[in-house]
Short mmCIF file of C-alpha atoms and ligand atoms in Angstrom, two decimals:
data_model
loop_
_atom_site.label_atom_id
_atom_site.label_comp_id
_atom_site.label_asym_id
_atom_site.label_seq_id
_atom_site.Cartn_x
_atom_site.Cartn_y
_atom_site.Cartn_z
CA UNK N 1 -25.34 10.11 -1.06
CA UNK N 2 -22.37 7.76 -1.54
CA UNK N 3 -19.61 9.36 -3.58
CA UNK N 4 -16.49 8.07 -5.32
CA UNK N 5 -13.81 10.62 -6.21
CA UNK N 6 -12.45 9.99 -9.72
CA UNK N 7 -8.80 11.03 -9.58
CA UNK N 8 -8.10 12.03 -13.17
CA UNK N 9 -7.29 15.38 -14.74
CA UNK N 10 -8.00 13.97 -18.23
CA UNK N 11 -11.53 15.01 -19.27
CA UNK N 12 -11.75 12.24 -21.91
CA UNK N 13 -10.97 9.58 -19.32
CA UNK N 14 -13.48 11.09 -16.90
CA UNK N 15 -16.20 10.93 -19.57
CA UNK N 16 -15.40 7.31 -20.39
CA UNK N 17 -15.21 6.29 -16.72
CA UNK N 18 -18.59 7.93 -16.02
CA UNK N 19 -20.19 6.21 -19.01
CA UNK N 20 -18.81 2.72 -18.27
CA UNK N 21 -18.91 2.71 -14.48
CA UNK N 22 -22.16 4.66 -14.13
CA UNK N 23 -24.01 1.63 -15.56
CA UNK N 24 -22.28 -0.85 -13.21
CA UNK N 25 -22.75 0.84 -9.83
CA UNK N 26 -25.67 0.45 -7.48
CA UNK N 27 -28.31 3.21 -7.12
CA UNK N 28 -27.22 6.24 -5.09
CA UNK N 29 -23.48 5.89 -5.85
CA UNK N 30 -22.28 9.10 -7.45
CA UNK N 31 -18.98 9.83 -9.22
CA UNK N 32 -17.34 13.20 -8.67
CA UNK N 33 -14.20 14.60 -10.30
CA UNK N 34 -11.13 15.31 -8.18
CA UNK N 35 -10.15 18.89 -7.39
CA UNK N 36 -6.89 17.75 -5.83
CA UNK N 37 -3.24 18.06 -6.85
CA UNK N 38 -1.69 15.85 -9.53
CA UNK N 39 0.94 13.62 -7.92
CA UNK N 40 4.16 12.64 -9.74
CA UNK N 41 3.67 9.29 -11.46
CA UNK N 42 6.88 7.73 -10.12
CA UNK N 43 5.76 4.08 -10.36
CA UNK N 44 7.26 1.59 -12.78
CA UNK N 45 3.97 -0.18 -13.59
CA UNK N 46 0.42 0.87 -14.51
CA UNK N 47 -0.77 -0.62 -11.21
CA UNK N 48 1.69 1.40 -9.11
CA UNK N 49 0.80 4.66 -10.85
CA UNK N 50 -2.95 4.04 -10.50
CA UNK N 51 -2.42 3.48 -6.76
CA UNK N 52 -0.31 6.67 -6.42
CA UNK N 53 -3.13 8.74 -7.96
CA UNK N 54 -5.95 7.08 -5.99
CA UNK N 55 -4.03 7.38 -2.70
CA UNK N 56 -3.38 11.09 -3.31
CA UNK N 57 -7.08 11.75 -3.99
CA UNK N 58 -8.05 9.77 -0.86
CA UNK N 59 -5.48 11.70 1.21
CA UNK N 60 -6.81 15.00 -0.17
CA UNK N 61 -10.56 14.30 0.15
CA UNK N 62 -10.92 11.55 2.76
CA UNK N 63 -13.45 9.95 0.39
CA UNK N 64 -13.32 6.62 -1.49
CA UNK N 65 -11.14 7.36 -4.52
CA UNK N 66 -10.64 5.71 -7.90
CA UNK N 67 -7.83 6.30 -10.41
CA UNK N 68 -6.91 4.97 -13.85
CA UNK N 69 -3.41 4.62 -15.24
CA UNK N 70 -3.35 3.54 -18.83
CA UNK N 71 -1.38 3.52 -22.05
CA UNK N 72 -0.46 1.63 -25.17
CA UNK N 73 2.26 -1.05 -25.31
CA UNK N 74 3.66 -1.70 -28.79
CA UNK N 75 5.37 -5.08 -29.24
CA UNK N 76 7.83 -3.92 -31.93
CA UNK N 77 8.96 -1.13 -29.55
CA UNK N 78 9.52 -3.50 -26.61
CA UNK N 79 6.33 -2.30 -24.89
CA UNK N 80 6.90 1.46 -25.40
CA UNK N 81 5.39 3.99 -24.89
CA UNK N 82 3.70 2.00 -22.06
CA UNK N 83 3.43 3.94 -18.81
CA UNK N 84 4.95 6.94 -20.61
CA UNK N 85 2.13 7.10 -23.19
CA UNK N 86 0.92 10.60 -22.26
CA UNK N 87 4.53 11.93 -22.25
CA UNK N 88 5.85 10.01 -25.30
CA UNK N 89 6.64 13.05 -27.47
CA UNK N 90 8.38 16.15 -26.17
CA UNK N 91 5.21 18.22 -26.69
CA UNK N 92 3.02 15.60 -24.98
CA UNK N 93 -0.15 16.42 -26.93
CA UNK N 94 -2.29 13.64 -28.44
CA UNK N 95 -1.41 14.83 -31.97
CA UNK N 96 2.35 14.89 -31.29
CA UNK N 97 2.26 11.49 -29.54
CA UNK N 98 0.36 9.92 -32.45
CA UNK N 99 2.73 11.48 -35.01
CA UNK N 100 5.78 10.15 -33.15
CA UNK N 101 4.36 6.64 -32.86
CA UNK N 102 3.42 6.56 -36.57
CA UNK N 103 6.95 7.69 -37.39
CA UNK N 104 8.57 4.99 -35.23
CA UNK N 105 6.31 2.36 -36.86
CA UNK N 106 7.09 3.41 -40.45
CA UNK N 107 7.97 0.27 -42.44
CA UNK N 108 7.59 -2.00 -39.37
CA UNK N 109 5.81 -5.25 -40.28
CA UNK N 110 5.00 -6.53 -36.75
CA UNK N 111 2.26 -4.07 -35.69
CA UNK N 112 0.60 -5.72 -32.68
CA UNK N 113 -0.07 -3.51 -29.66
CA UNK N 114 -2.15 -3.61 -26.48
CA UNK N 115 -3.99 -0.89 -24.64
CA UNK N 116 -3.56 -1.47 -20.90
CA UNK N 117 -5.58 0.05 -18.05
CA UNK N 118 -5.01 -0.35 -14.31
CA UNK N 119 -7.71 0.95 -11.97
CA UNK N 120 -7.10 1.48 -8.25
CA UNK N 121 -9.80 1.97 -5.59
CA UNK N 122 -8.64 3.33 -2.22
CA UNK N 123 -10.85 3.65 0.88
CA UNK N 124 -10.45 3.77 4.64
CA UNK N 125 -10.80 -0.02 4.58
CA UNK N 126 -7.94 -0.69 2.16
CA UNK N 127 -6.73 -0.71 -1.43
CA UNK N 128 -7.60 -2.73 -4.51
CA UNK N 129 -6.04 -2.57 -7.97
CA UNK N 130 -7.03 -4.39 -11.17
CA UNK N 131 -5.65 -4.46 -14.71
CA UNK N 132 -7.16 -5.19 -18.11
CA UNK N 133 -6.01 -5.19 -21.72
CA UNK N 134 -7.41 -4.47 -25.20
CA UNK N 135 -5.29 -6.06 -27.94
CA UNK N 136 -5.05 -4.86 -31.53
CA UNK N 137 -2.72 -3.42 -34.16
CA UNK N 138 -1.21 -0.02 -34.99
CA UNK N 139 -2.45 1.30 -38.34
CA UNK N 140 -0.21 3.05 -40.87
CA UNK N 141 -2.32 6.25 -40.75
CA UNK N 142 -4.81 7.93 -38.44
CA UNK N 143 -8.55 7.42 -39.04
CA UNK N 144 -11.64 8.53 -37.08
CA UNK N 145 -12.51 11.50 -34.90
CA UNK N 146 -13.93 10.05 -31.68
CA UNK N 147 -12.08 9.15 -28.49
CA UNK N 148 -8.65 10.55 -27.61
CA UNK N 149 -4.95 9.72 -27.42
CA UNK N 150 -3.89 6.87 -29.68
CA UNK N 151 -7.46 5.83 -30.65
CA UNK N 152 -7.15 7.03 -34.30
CA UNK N 153 -4.21 4.68 -35.02
CA UNK N 154 -5.38 1.61 -33.04
CA UNK N 155 -7.55 -1.12 -34.56
CA UNK N 156 -8.85 -3.46 -31.86
CA UNK N 157 -8.68 -7.19 -32.69
CA UNK N 158 -11.84 -8.30 -34.50
CA UNK N 159 -12.68 -4.80 -35.77
CA UNK N 160 -11.85 -3.37 -39.18
CA UNK N 161 -11.94 0.29 -38.11
CA UNK N 162 -10.04 2.19 -35.43
CA UNK N 163 -11.03 2.87 -31.83
CA UNK N 164 -11.67 6.46 -32.94
CA UNK N 165 -14.43 5.19 -35.24
CA UNK N 166 -16.37 3.59 -32.39
CA UNK N 167 -19.25 5.45 -30.76
CA UNK N 168 -18.65 6.49 -27.15
CA UNK N 169 -21.09 3.79 -26.04
CA UNK N 170 -19.24 1.10 -28.02
CA UNK N 171 -15.86 2.17 -26.60
CA UNK N 172 -17.40 2.29 -23.09
CA UNK N 173 -18.42 -1.35 -23.56
CA UNK N 174 -15.27 -2.85 -25.15
CA UNK N 175 -12.14 -0.91 -24.15
CA UNK N 176 -9.31 -1.73 -21.73
CA UNK N 177 -10.83 0.91 -19.42
CA UNK N 178 -14.33 -0.66 -19.61
CA UNK N 179 -12.83 -4.09 -18.85
CA UNK N 180 -10.83 -2.83 -15.85
CA UNK N 181 -13.86 -0.95 -14.51
CA UNK N 182 -15.90 -4.14 -14.86
CA UNK N 183 -13.38 -5.88 -12.62
CA UNK N 184 -13.39 -3.17 -9.93
CA UNK N 185 -17.14 -2.35 -9.89
CA UNK N 186 -18.10 -5.27 -7.58
CA UNK N 187 -15.55 -4.06 -4.98
CA UNK N 188 -17.04 -0.55 -5.09
CA UNK N 189 -20.60 -1.86 -4.73
CA UNK N 190 -19.53 -4.12 -1.84
CA UNK N 191 -17.80 -1.22 -0.07
CA UNK N 192 -20.98 0.90 -0.07
CA UNK N 193 -23.20 -2.04 0.90
CA UNK N 194 -21.04 -2.48 4.03
CA UNK N 195 -20.69 1.23 4.95
P1 ITT C 203 -4.49 11.36 -15.41
O1 ITT C 203 -3.13 10.85 -14.96
O2 ITT C 203 -4.87 12.68 -14.81
O3 ITT C 203 -5.58 10.34 -15.26
P2 ITT C 203 -3.28 11.18 -18.05
O4 ITT C 203 -3.78 11.41 -19.45
O5 ITT C 203 -1.94 11.80 -17.71
O6 ITT C 203 -4.40 11.65 -17.01
P3 ITT C 203 -2.10 8.53 -17.90
O7 ITT C 203 -0.84 8.95 -17.22
O8 ITT C 203 -2.77 7.27 -17.45
O9 ITT C 203 -3.23 9.64 -17.79
O10 ITT C 203 -1.79 8.43 -19.45
C1 ITT C 203 -2.71 7.85 -20.30
C2 ITT C 203 -2.30 8.07 -21.75
O11 ITT C 203 -2.37 6.82 -22.45
C3 ITT C 203 -3.27 9.01 -22.44
O12 ITT C 203 -2.88 10.35 -22.32
C4 ITT C 203 -3.24 8.48 -23.87
O13 ITT C 203 -2.11 8.99 -24.54
C5 ITT C 203 -3.06 6.97 -23.66
N1 ITT C 203 -4.36 6.30 -23.53
C6 ITT C 203 -4.87 5.70 -22.40
N2 ITT C 203 -6.10 5.24 -22.62
C7 ITT C 203 -6.39 5.54 -23.90
C8 ITT C 203 -7.52 5.35 -24.71
O14 ITT C 203 -8.64 4.79 -24.23
N3 ITT C 203 -7.49 5.76 -25.97
C9 ITT C 203 -6.40 6.35 -26.47
N4 ITT C 203 -5.27 6.61 -25.77
C10 ITT C 203 -5.27 6.21 -24.48
#
């Protein structure tokens, strides 16, 4: 069996990665969750942090490893919270992060924002990193129960509802994460065809 270690400690991300990527990989390629340590995310870009996490999982397991670094970049806040999205509020929970962002956006007219996802794939043969985006706007109040993180206050362009009102299958087809995984999937399939 060919296995890819998914280097995330976020159960929501793991679920979304399995749903999106599962459908794009060749038969016999299995995704397994990491049991390794969580490295410090010391990079200054999504790409650097995705590589740090994938390299650590590869170092720990010796198996092909994939990691996602993602977040939301709000134009009126000069791109914040960006790579600090999971640590935006002091508490660092989804609810506290959402409350802080809503507070900072109170009365702000320019509400455009972009979800960004970098995905890194590290193997004995080398490293590959891709990045994708999902543009939209920040709503004035939270709506919807699905998803995680900032989903309840983000309306993707072309949709009237929030990302938290999408079904898991819809989000797995449209999101920044789905788009980045679509870019990396051919490299994963090629790696196992060669090995
Ligand atoms: P790992 O590093 O273990 O993968 P993490 O949650 O710490 O888990 P990140 O450092 O990449 O991962 O931070 C991602 C944060 O960005 C996440 O906690 C959310 O706050 C936000 N985020 C990313 N993708 C999102 C999505 O699809 N929907 C809502 N919020 C998202």
